[in-house]
Tab-separated table of C-alpha atoms and ligand atoms in Angstrom:
chain	number	residue	atom	x	y	z
L	1	UNK	CA	-62.677	45.192	127.466
L	2	UNK	CA	-65.954	46.454	125.716
L	3	UNK	CA	-69.050	44.271	125.652
L	4	UNK	CA	-72.293	45.265	124.314
L	5	UNK	CA	-71.436	49.428	124.379
L	6	UNK	CA	-70.019	48.265	127.874
L	7	UNK	CA	-67.222	49.682	129.546
L	8	UNK	CA	-66.060	47.301	131.796
L	9	UNK	CA	-63.194	49.981	133.638
L	10	UNK	CA	-63.509	53.231	132.326
L	11	UNK	CA	-63.145	56.244	134.100
L	12	UNK	CA	-67.173	56.708	133.282
L	13	UNK	CA	-68.514	60.541	133.326
L	14	UNK	CA	-70.149	61.297	135.918
L	15	UNK	CA	-72.355	64.186	134.008
L	16	UNK	CA	-72.815	64.291	130.116
L	17	UNK	CA	-74.417	67.289	128.521
L	18	UNK	CA	-75.188	66.945	124.411
L	19	UNK	CA	-75.878	69.351	121.910
L	20	UNK	CA	-77.616	67.475	119.195
L	21	UNK	CA	-76.349	69.402	115.842
L	22	UNK	CA	-76.634	68.212	112.562
L	23	UNK	CA	-80.555	66.792	112.087
L	24	UNK	CA	-81.282	69.975	109.776
L	25	UNK	CA	-77.905	69.573	107.604
L	26	UNK	CA	-78.469	64.639	107.769
L	27	UNK	CA	-81.842	65.556	106.107
L	28	UNK	CA	-80.691	67.774	103.889
L	29	UNK	CA	-78.210	65.615	102.322
L	30	UNK	CA	-80.729	62.859	102.339
L	31	UNK	CA	-83.371	65.008	100.093
L	32	UNK	CA	-85.187	65.531	102.871
L	33	UNK	CA	-87.032	68.736	104.721
L	34	UNK	CA	-85.967	69.876	108.033
L	35	UNK	CA	-87.845	68.343	110.715
L	36	UNK	CA	-87.319	65.291	108.501
L	37	UNK	CA	-84.245	65.397	110.050
L	38	UNK	CA	-85.519	65.946	113.719
L	39	UNK	CA	-87.837	63.461	113.453
L	40	UNK	CA	-85.179	60.530	113.132
L	41	UNK	CA	-82.426	62.590	115.613
L	42	UNK	CA	-85.932	60.909	118.820
L	43	UNK	CA	-84.052	57.670	117.635
L	44	UNK	CA	-80.610	58.797	118.905
L	45	UNK	CA	-81.933	60.575	121.868
L	46	UNK	CA	-83.544	56.951	122.905
L	47	UNK	CA	-79.874	55.023	122.036
L	48	UNK	CA	-78.287	58.327	124.410
L	49	UNK	CA	-80.511	58.008	126.863
L	50	UNK	CA	-79.707	53.919	126.961
L	51	UNK	CA	-76.277	54.121	127.060
L	52	UNK	CA	-75.954	56.712	129.970
L	53	UNK	CA	-78.401	53.677	131.473
L	54	UNK	CA	-76.210	50.396	130.786
L	55	UNK	CA	-73.272	52.612	131.780
L	56	UNK	CA	-74.001	54.425	135.313
L	57	UNK	CA	-74.105	57.546	133.932
L	58	UNK	CA	-75.289	59.573	136.289
L	59	UNK	CA	-76.825	62.634	134.126
L	60	UNK	CA	-77.589	63.267	131.574
L	61	UNK	CA	-78.356	66.591	130.239
L	62	UNK	CA	-79.491	67.177	126.021
L	63	UNK	CA	-80.355	70.277	124.423
L	64	UNK	CA	-83.012	70.823	123.034
L	65	UNK	CA	-84.072	73.912	122.149
L	66	UNK	CA	-82.260	76.354	122.550
L	67	UNK	CA	-83.768	80.223	123.624
L	68	UNK	CA	-82.540	81.601	120.611
L	69	UNK	CA	-84.704	78.238	118.825
L	70	UNK	CA	-87.627	81.011	117.938
L	71	UNK	CA	-85.817	82.306	114.841
L	72	UNK	CA	-86.468	79.662	113.220
L	73	UNK	CA	-89.922	79.346	110.787
L	74	UNK	CA	-92.545	78.560	112.104
L	75	UNK	CA	-93.052	75.299	110.754
L	76	UNK	CA	-89.741	73.681	111.786
L	77	UNK	CA	-90.332	75.054	115.723
L	78	UNK	CA	-94.209	74.098	115.689
L	79	UNK	CA	-93.191	70.431	113.671
L	80	UNK	CA	-90.569	69.996	116.911
L	81	UNK	CA	-92.710	71.264	120.135
L	82	UNK	CA	-94.782	68.683	118.301
L	83	UNK	CA	-92.233	66.486	118.989
L	84	UNK	CA	-91.737	66.829	122.704
L	85	UNK	CA	-94.910	66.440	123.380
L	86	UNK	CA	-95.569	63.184	120.597
L	87	UNK	CA	-91.866	61.586	122.940
L	88	UNK	CA	-93.624	62.482	126.068
L	89	UNK	CA	-96.175	61.271	125.661
L	90	UNK	CA	-94.874	57.876	124.367
L	91	UNK	CA	-91.480	57.181	126.049
L	92	UNK	CA	-92.552	58.157	130.141
L	93	UNK	CA	-93.906	55.023	131.040
L	94	UNK	CA	-90.567	53.086	129.866
L	95	UNK	CA	-88.470	55.569	131.179
L	96	UNK	CA	-90.309	55.867	134.595
L	97	UNK	CA	-89.891	51.694	134.305
L	98	UNK	CA	-85.710	52.069	133.864
L	99	UNK	CA	-85.639	53.842	136.612
L	100	UNK	CA	-85.116	57.726	135.197
L	101	UNK	CA	-85.562	61.187	136.258
L	102	UNK	CA	-87.001	63.244	133.826
L	103	UNK	CA	-86.146	66.602	134.256
L	104	UNK	CA	-86.759	69.822	132.678
L	105	UNK	CA	-84.619	72.544	132.729
L	106	UNK	CA	-85.151	76.464	130.712
L	107	UNK	CA	-87.618	79.007	130.889
L	108	UNK	CA	-91.109	76.796	129.707
L	109	UNK	CA	-93.647	80.012	130.611
L	110	UNK	CA	-93.577	80.805	126.911
L	111	UNK	CA	-94.791	76.834	125.619
L	112	UNK	CA	-97.725	75.789	124.969
L	113	UNK	CA	-100.352	75.217	128.256
L	114	UNK	CA	-100.453	71.044	126.645
L	115	UNK	CA	-96.724	70.950	126.804
L	116	UNK	CA	-96.105	72.448	130.133
L	117	UNK	CA	-99.143	70.283	131.719
L	118	UNK	CA	-97.113	67.513	130.061
L	119	UNK	CA	-93.810	68.001	131.359
L	120	UNK	CA	-94.824	69.188	134.986
L	121	UNK	CA	-96.859	65.303	135.017
L	122	UNK	CA	-93.728	63.223	133.295
L	123	UNK	CA	-91.427	65.269	136.045
L	124	UNK	CA	-93.561	64.524	138.908
L	125	UNK	CA	-94.150	61.340	137.760
L	126	UNK	CA	-90.468	60.209	138.089
L	127	UNK	CA	-89.397	62.375	140.334
L	128	UNK	CA	-88.454	59.875	143.214
L	129	UNK	CA	-86.588	57.291	141.039
L	130	UNK	CA	-82.983	57.299	141.820
L	131	UNK	CA	-80.928	55.972	138.164
L	132	UNK	CA	-80.721	58.408	135.677
L	133	UNK	CA	-81.790	62.468	135.962
L	134	UNK	CA	-82.540	62.588	132.473
L	135	UNK	CA	-82.242	66.622	131.909
L	136	UNK	CA	-83.717	67.894	129.103
L	137	UNK	CA	-82.646	71.944	128.200
L	138	UNK	CA	-85.435	73.411	126.609
L	139	UNK	CA	-85.988	77.688	126.075
L	140	UNK	CA	-82.402	77.648	127.881
L	141	UNK	CA	-79.802	79.191	127.431
L	142	UNK	CA	-77.034	79.271	129.577
L	143	UNK	CA	-76.527	83.233	130.085
L	144	UNK	CA	-80.221	83.379	130.628
L	145	UNK	CA	-79.636	80.851	133.396
L	146	UNK	CA	-76.933	82.571	135.032
L	147	UNK	CA	-78.660	85.955	135.015
L	148	UNK	CA	-81.731	84.514	135.816
L	149	UNK	CA	-79.698	83.682	139.453
L	150	UNK	CA	-77.595	86.952	140.079
L	151	UNK	CA	-82.142	88.385	140.139
L	152	UNK	CA	-82.928	85.656	141.998
L	153	UNK	CA	-79.735	86.553	144.626
L	154	UNK	CA	-79.806	90.430	144.293
L	155	UNK	CA	-83.418	90.434	145.301
L	156	UNK	CA	-82.701	87.903	147.922
L	157	UNK	CA	-79.864	91.356	149.443
L	158	UNK	CA	-82.249	93.440	148.557
L	159	UNK	CA	-84.655	91.601	150.841
L	160	UNK	CA	-82.124	91.090	153.718
L	161	UNK	CA	-82.082	86.941	153.109
L	162	UNK	CA	-78.446	87.130	152.145
L	163	UNK	CA	-75.595	89.750	152.878
L	164	UNK	CA	-73.179	90.481	150.259
L	165	UNK	CA	-70.327	88.900	152.100
L	166	UNK	CA	-72.366	85.871	151.843
L	167	UNK	CA	-72.024	85.686	148.103
L	168	UNK	CA	-69.595	82.824	146.809
L	169	UNK	CA	-69.358	80.073	144.270
L	170	UNK	CA	-70.649	77.953	146.124
L	171	UNK	CA	-73.802	79.945	147.138
L	172	UNK	CA	-73.841	81.456	143.641
L	173	UNK	CA	-74.296	77.883	141.763
L	174	UNK	CA	-77.077	76.637	144.177
L	175	UNK	CA	-78.871	79.539	142.718
L	176	UNK	CA	-78.794	78.625	138.696
L	177	UNK	CA	-80.671	75.332	136.756
L	178	UNK	CA	-79.636	71.764	138.368
L	179	UNK	CA	-78.081	73.335	141.111
L	180	UNK	CA	-78.491	69.754	142.961
L	181	UNK	CA	-76.004	67.581	140.235
L	182	UNK	CA	-72.622	67.088	139.749
L	183	UNK	CA	-70.829	69.970	137.061
L	184	UNK	CA	-70.582	68.386	133.686
L	185	UNK	CA	-67.751	66.025	133.327
L	186	UNK	CA	-67.712	66.046	129.625
L	187	UNK	CA	-69.307	67.738	126.641
L	188	UNK	CA	-70.492	66.089	123.114
L	189	UNK	CA	-71.619	67.983	120.219
L	190	UNK	CA	-72.121	66.991	117.529
L	191	UNK	CA	-72.359	67.808	113.884
L	192	UNK	CA	-69.632	69.241	113.079
L	193	UNK	CA	-69.415	73.007	114.452
L	194	UNK	CA	-66.942	73.444	117.342
L	195	UNK	CA	-68.606	75.787	119.872
L	196	UNK	CA	-70.746	76.082	123.162
L	197	UNK	CA	-73.744	78.109	121.049
L	198	UNK	CA	-74.857	79.123	125.448
L	199	UNK	CA	-75.129	76.203	126.375
L	200	UNK	CA	-74.224	75.123	130.134
L	201	UNK	CA	-71.943	77.667	130.919
L	202	UNK	CA	-70.910	78.208	133.973
L	203	UNK	CA	-71.657	74.059	135.120
L	204	UNK	CA	-69.239	73.640	131.958
L	205	UNK	CA	-66.297	75.107	133.813
L	206	UNK	CA	-64.080	72.494	134.064
L	207	UNK	CA	-65.340	69.862	131.346
L	208	UNK	CA	-64.152	67.549	128.861
L	209	UNK	CA	-65.157	68.957	125.947
L	210	UNK	CA	-65.595	65.973	122.400
L	211	UNK	CA	-66.343	67.329	118.394
L	212	UNK	CA	-67.677	64.982	116.724
L	213	UNK	CA	-68.520	65.480	112.342
L	214	UNK	CA	-70.992	62.337	112.534
L	215	UNK	CA	-75.073	64.316	112.459
L	216	UNK	CA	-77.680	63.753	115.405
L	217	UNK	CA	-79.079	60.882	113.763
L	218	UNK	CA	-77.012	59.029	112.809
L	219	UNK	CA	-75.300	58.948	116.806
L	220	UNK	CA	-75.508	56.022	118.345
L	221	UNK	CA	-74.245	53.699	121.112
L	222	UNK	CA	-70.797	53.014	119.557
L	223	UNK	CA	-70.195	57.072	118.639
L	224	UNK	CA	-71.241	57.724	122.700
L	225	UNK	CA	-68.835	54.294	123.800
L	226	UNK	CA	-66.146	56.427	121.252
L	227	UNK	CA	-66.833	59.607	123.225
L	228	UNK	CA	-66.253	58.057	126.639
L	229	UNK	CA	-63.441	55.606	125.952
L	230	UNK	CA	-62.037	58.911	124.774
L	231	UNK	CA	-62.911	61.019	127.784
L	232	UNK	CA	-60.996	57.916	130.262
L	233	UNK	CA	-58.081	58.861	128.671
L	234	UNK	CA	-57.805	62.068	129.117
L	235	UNK	CA	-55.951	63.788	132.294
L	236	UNK	CA	-57.746	65.499	134.424
L	237	UNK	CA	-55.869	68.855	136.228
L	238	UNK	CA	-58.229	70.672	137.812
L	239	UNK	CA	-55.680	73.499	137.367
L	240	UNK	CA	-53.069	71.251	139.035
L	241	UNK	CA	-49.378	70.382	137.234
L	242	UNK	CA	-49.437	66.756	135.625
L	243	UNK	CA	-46.758	65.698	138.640
L	244	UNK	CA	-48.874	66.716	141.242
L	245	UNK	CA	-52.661	64.707	139.634
L	246	UNK	CA	-50.265	61.435	139.802
L	247	UNK	CA	-49.000	61.449	143.265
M	1	LIG	C1	-79.788	70.772	115.878
M	1	LIG	O1	-79.389	70.049	114.655
M	1	LIG	C2	-80.903	70.621	116.324
M	1	LIG	C3	-82.201	71.232	117.601
M	1	LIG	C4	-82.772	72.195	117.516
M	1	LIG	C5	-83.317	70.257	118.270
M	1	LIG	C6	-82.928	68.736	118.248
M	1	LIG	C7	-84.162	68.075	119.086
M	1	LIG	C8	-84.628	66.503	118.751
M	1	LIG	C9	-83.236	65.792	118.153
M	1	LIG	C10	-86.072	66.340	118.584
M	1	LIG	C11	-86.282	65.416	119.489
M	1	LIG	C12	-85.544	65.903	121.287
M	1	LIG	C13	-85.609	65.340	122.517
M	1	LIG	C14	-84.841	65.342	123.637
M	1	LIG	C15	-87.399	64.735	122.463
M	1	LIG	P1	-79.625	71.623	113.660
M	1	LIG	O2	-82.030	71.774	113.653
M	1	LIG	O3	-79.382	72.857	114.074
M	1	LIG	O4	-79.116	70.862	112.748
M	1	LIG	P2	-78.553	71.387	111.446
M	1	LIG	O5	-77.163	72.412	112.221
M	1	LIG	O6	-78.306	71.025	111.144
M	1	LIG	O7	-78.914	72.422	111.113
């Protein structure tokens, strides 16, 4: 039974990650420049956050800018950076009001000082909120995350803070970004491509993958509902047999 994009008794994913793809093609289809698509994508971001809040999803991680996106045309990168600043300025208070805890994961040291400052203020303001954790992956790469974790861990071995035998999956996990968050249950990718594109690699180990042809600016609460409904119909076995899971 569904009510206004609110599922009454589903198996809800705790952590949903989204690769927001298709902004450029959406704009091209309309005879507009690519950045028009990114601007339209902001409304889809708002719809996805709204759906996550209404449905008590604990964590929503959005891939806003990958480490590889720096190679895009300079003007497109500039507009994306301006858009991030604009959205932070206009939305943080509303997010805070809705008890959203905002976090940015990725190497933000390459962003300009103003953006870094806005990110830091937004994170501080919302740090103690207990509702949705909204993770924005910015200048993020899954391989970067893993290498970063490995480097930190090796440094600690070198300094004698941990020994080789302490290293386990749990310990490794503790050095990755978003180490305090549940693993991703559902990954959604819009825009028709079916790949991970160096997004969360470690954290996607047991995620269910959902691909849709919908371009990101057309993503809506209805499309989110379709993805979650599809997720709730799947049997997650985590390496067990179907019989074991059902017993
Ligand atoms: C991918 O589409 C989209 C991006 C690289 C940027 C996503 C950014 C936004 C939706 C803007 C606002 C976001 C936040 C979190 C404030 P694409 O350009 O690769 O599309 P294409 O594959 O059709 O070229």
